[in-house]
Coordinates of C-alpha atoms in Angstrom, one line a residue:
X1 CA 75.5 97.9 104.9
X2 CA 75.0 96.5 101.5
X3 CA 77.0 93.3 99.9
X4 CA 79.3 95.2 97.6
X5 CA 80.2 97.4 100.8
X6 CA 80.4 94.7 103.0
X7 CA 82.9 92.8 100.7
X8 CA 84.7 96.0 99.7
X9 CA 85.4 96.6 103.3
X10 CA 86.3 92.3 103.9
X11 CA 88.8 92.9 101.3
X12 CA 90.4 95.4 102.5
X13 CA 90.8 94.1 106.6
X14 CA 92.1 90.5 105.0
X15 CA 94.3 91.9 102.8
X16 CA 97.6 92.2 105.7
X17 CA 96.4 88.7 105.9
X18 CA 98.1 87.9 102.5
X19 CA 101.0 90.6 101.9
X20 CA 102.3 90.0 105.3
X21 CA 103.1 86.2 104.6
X22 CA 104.1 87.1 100.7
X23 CA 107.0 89.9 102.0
X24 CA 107.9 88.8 105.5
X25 CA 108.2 84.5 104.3
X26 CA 107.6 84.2 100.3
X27 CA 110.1 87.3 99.3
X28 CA 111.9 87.8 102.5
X29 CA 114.9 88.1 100.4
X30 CA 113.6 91.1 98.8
X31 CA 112.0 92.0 102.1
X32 CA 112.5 95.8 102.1
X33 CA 111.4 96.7 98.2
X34 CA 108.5 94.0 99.3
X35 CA 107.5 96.1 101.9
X36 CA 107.0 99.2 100.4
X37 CA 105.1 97.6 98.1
X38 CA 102.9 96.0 100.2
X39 CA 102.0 99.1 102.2
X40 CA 101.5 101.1 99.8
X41 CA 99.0 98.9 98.0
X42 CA 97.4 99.1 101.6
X43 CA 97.8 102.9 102.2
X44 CA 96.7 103.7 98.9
X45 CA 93.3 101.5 99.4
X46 CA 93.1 103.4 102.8
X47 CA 92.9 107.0 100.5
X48 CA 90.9 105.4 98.5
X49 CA 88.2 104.2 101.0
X50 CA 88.2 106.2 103.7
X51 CA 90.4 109.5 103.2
X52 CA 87.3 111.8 104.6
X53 CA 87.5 110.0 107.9
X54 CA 91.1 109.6 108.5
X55 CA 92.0 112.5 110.7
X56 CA 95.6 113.4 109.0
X57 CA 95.3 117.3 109.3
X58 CA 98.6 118.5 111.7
X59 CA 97.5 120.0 114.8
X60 CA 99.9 121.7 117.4
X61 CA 102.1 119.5 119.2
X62 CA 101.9 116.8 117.0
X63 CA 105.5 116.9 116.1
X64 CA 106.4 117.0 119.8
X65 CA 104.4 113.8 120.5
X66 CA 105.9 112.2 117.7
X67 CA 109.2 112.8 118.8
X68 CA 108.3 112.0 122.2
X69 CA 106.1 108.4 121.0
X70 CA 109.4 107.6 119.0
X71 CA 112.1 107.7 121.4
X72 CA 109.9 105.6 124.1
X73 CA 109.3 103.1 121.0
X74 CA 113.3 102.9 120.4
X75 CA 113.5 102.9 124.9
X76 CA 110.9 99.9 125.0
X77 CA 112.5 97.8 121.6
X78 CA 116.2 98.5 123.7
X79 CA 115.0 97.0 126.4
X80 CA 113.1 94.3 124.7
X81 CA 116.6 93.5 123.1
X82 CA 118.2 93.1 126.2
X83 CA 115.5 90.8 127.7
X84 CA 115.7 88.8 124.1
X85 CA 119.3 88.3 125.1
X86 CA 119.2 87.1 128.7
X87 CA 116.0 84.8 127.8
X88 CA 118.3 83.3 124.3
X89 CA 116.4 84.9 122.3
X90 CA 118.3 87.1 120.9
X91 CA 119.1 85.7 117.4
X92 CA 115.4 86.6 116.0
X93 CA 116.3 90.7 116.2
X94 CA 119.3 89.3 114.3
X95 CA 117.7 88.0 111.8
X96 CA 115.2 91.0 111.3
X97 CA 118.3 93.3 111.0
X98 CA 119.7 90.3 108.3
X99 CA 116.8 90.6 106.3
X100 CA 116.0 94.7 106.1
X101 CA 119.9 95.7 105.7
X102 CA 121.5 92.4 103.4
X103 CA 118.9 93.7 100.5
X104 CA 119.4 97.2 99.7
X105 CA 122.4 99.9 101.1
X106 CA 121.6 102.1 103.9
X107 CA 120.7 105.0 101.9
X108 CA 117.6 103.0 100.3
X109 CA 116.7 101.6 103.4
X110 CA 116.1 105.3 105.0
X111 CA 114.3 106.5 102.6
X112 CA 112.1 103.3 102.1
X113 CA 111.5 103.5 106.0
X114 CA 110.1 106.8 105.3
X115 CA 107.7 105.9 102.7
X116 CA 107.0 102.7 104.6
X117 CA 106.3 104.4 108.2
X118 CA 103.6 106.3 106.3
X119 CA 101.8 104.0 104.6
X120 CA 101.4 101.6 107.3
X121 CA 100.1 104.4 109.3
X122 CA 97.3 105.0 106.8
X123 CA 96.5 101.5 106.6
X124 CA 97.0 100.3 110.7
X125 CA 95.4 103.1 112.4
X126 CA 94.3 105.7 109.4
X127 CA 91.9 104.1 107.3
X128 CA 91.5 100.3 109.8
X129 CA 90.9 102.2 112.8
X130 CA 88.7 105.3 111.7
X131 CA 87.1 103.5 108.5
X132 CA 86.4 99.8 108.4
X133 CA 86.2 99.4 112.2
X134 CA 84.7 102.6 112.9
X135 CA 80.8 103.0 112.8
X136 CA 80.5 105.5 109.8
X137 CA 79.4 104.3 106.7
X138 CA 81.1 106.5 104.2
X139 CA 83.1 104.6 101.9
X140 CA 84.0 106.9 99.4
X141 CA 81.1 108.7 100.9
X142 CA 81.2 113.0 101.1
X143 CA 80.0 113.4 104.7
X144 CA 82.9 112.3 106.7
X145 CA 85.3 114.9 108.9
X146 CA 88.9 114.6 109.6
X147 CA 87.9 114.6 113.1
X148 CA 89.6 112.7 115.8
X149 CA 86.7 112.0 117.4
X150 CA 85.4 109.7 115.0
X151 CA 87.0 106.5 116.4
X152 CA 86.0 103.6 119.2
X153 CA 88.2 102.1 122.3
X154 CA 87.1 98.7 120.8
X155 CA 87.8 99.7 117.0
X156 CA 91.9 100.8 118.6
X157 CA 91.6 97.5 120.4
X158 CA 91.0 95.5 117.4
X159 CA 93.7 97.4 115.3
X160 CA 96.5 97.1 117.9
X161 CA 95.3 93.2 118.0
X162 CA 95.4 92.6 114.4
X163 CA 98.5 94.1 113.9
X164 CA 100.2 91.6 116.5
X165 CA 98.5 88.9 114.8
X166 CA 99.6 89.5 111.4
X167 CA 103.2 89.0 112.5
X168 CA 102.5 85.5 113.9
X169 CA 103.1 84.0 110.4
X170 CA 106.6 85.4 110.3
X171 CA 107.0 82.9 113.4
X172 CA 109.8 85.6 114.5
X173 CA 109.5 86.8 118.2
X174 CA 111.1 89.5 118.0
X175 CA 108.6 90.9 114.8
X176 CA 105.6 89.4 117.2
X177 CA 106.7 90.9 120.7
X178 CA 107.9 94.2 118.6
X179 CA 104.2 94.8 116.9
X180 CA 102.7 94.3 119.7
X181 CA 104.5 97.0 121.5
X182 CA 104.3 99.3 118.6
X183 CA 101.3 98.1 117.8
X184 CA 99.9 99.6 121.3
X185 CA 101.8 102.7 121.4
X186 CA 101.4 104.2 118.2
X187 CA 97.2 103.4 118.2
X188 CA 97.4 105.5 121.1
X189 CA 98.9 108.2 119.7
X190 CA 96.6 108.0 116.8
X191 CA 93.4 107.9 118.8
X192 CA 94.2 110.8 121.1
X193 CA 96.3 112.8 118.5
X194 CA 95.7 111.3 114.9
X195 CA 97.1 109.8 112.0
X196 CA 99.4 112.6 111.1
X197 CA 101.2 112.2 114.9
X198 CA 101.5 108.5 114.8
X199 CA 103.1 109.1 111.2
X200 CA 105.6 110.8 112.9
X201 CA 106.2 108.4 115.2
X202 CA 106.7 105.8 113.2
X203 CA 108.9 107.4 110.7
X204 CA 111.2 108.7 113.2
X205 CA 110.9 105.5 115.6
X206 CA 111.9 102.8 112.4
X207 CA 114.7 105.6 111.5
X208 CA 116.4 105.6 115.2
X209 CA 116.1 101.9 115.5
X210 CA 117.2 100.9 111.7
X211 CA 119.8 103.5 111.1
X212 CA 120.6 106.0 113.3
X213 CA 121.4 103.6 116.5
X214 CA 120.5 100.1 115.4
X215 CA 120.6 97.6 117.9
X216 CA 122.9 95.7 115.7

């Protein structure tokens, strides 16, 4: 790999690294509106970079794994909730529901989680986990395949990592414990089914959770 590449691609893994502290601290009070931004500055660098590698092309059954990823997401963050509150816990989901619904109306919020579900998709386990920690070197490149077989057990165990550990600056446990478990499930779904699945997921997991039955 030569230097521009390898700083091209340095960029673009440290980059959660900075937005992350900037919406979920810095602008917290804007938190939802900072979000979208911030993912879609990183799911537009993800097209950008790596858009012949990232397998989004629908296949059958993706919408049924979607569905089915989602609903044990919101199962798992339930119970989560309920350990949060026998352990005392319990005020850091509070404050995560404070700062997504005390900025915008509901309406806003829905659609944002759309936009927002997708573009961390592309970032987290589109263009991270089948680009920059894959071992294809096509940056911009002609010869990659939307093929889901272009992707590592170590590259999806780096990706579900890092997205754990860019939550540790919010110093929330409920934001840490939740990527974690989010983190896990939807890599999976991306590495077995691809990004267009765990796009699903995501959208229709932060949608049950946020607005359709909150857990506040």
């Amino acid at each position: 790999m030569d230097l521009s590449r390898f700083l091209v691609r340095s960029i673009y893994i440290a980059l959660p690294l900075l937005l992350w502290p900037l919406t979920f601290i810095v602008f917290r009070d804007r938190f939802i509106y900072l979000m979208a931004i911030s993912t879609t500055v990183l799911g537009f660098f993800s097209l950008a970079l790596y858009r012949r590698s990232i397998p989004l092309t629908p296949r059958s059954m993706d919408l049924a794994v979607g569905i089915i990823g989602a609903v044990a997401l919101y199962v798992l963050f339930y119970a989560g909730d309920i350990l949060l509150r026998a352990i005392g816990l319990d005020s850091s989901v509070d404050e995560v529901y404070a700062m997504i619904t005390e900025v915008a109306d509901m309406q806003t919020v829905a659609l944002a989680l759309i936009w927002i579900g997708a573009m961390e998709e592309l970032y987290w386990r589109g263009g991270l986990l089948y680009g920059a920690l894959s071992s294809r070197e096509n940056i911009g490149g002609e010869n990659g395949e939307n093929l889901v077989d272009d992707r590592s057990s170590v590259g999806a165990f780096i990706a579900a990592s890092y997205y754990t550990l860019v939550h540790l600056s919010t110093m929330n446990v409920a934001l840490i414990a939740g990527a974690l478990v989010a983190g896990v499930v939807l890599t999976v779904i991306a590495y077995y089914r691809g990004v267009a699945a765990s796009i699903i997921a995501h959208i229709i997991w932060l949608e049950l959770l946020i607005v359709i039955l909150p857990l506040r």
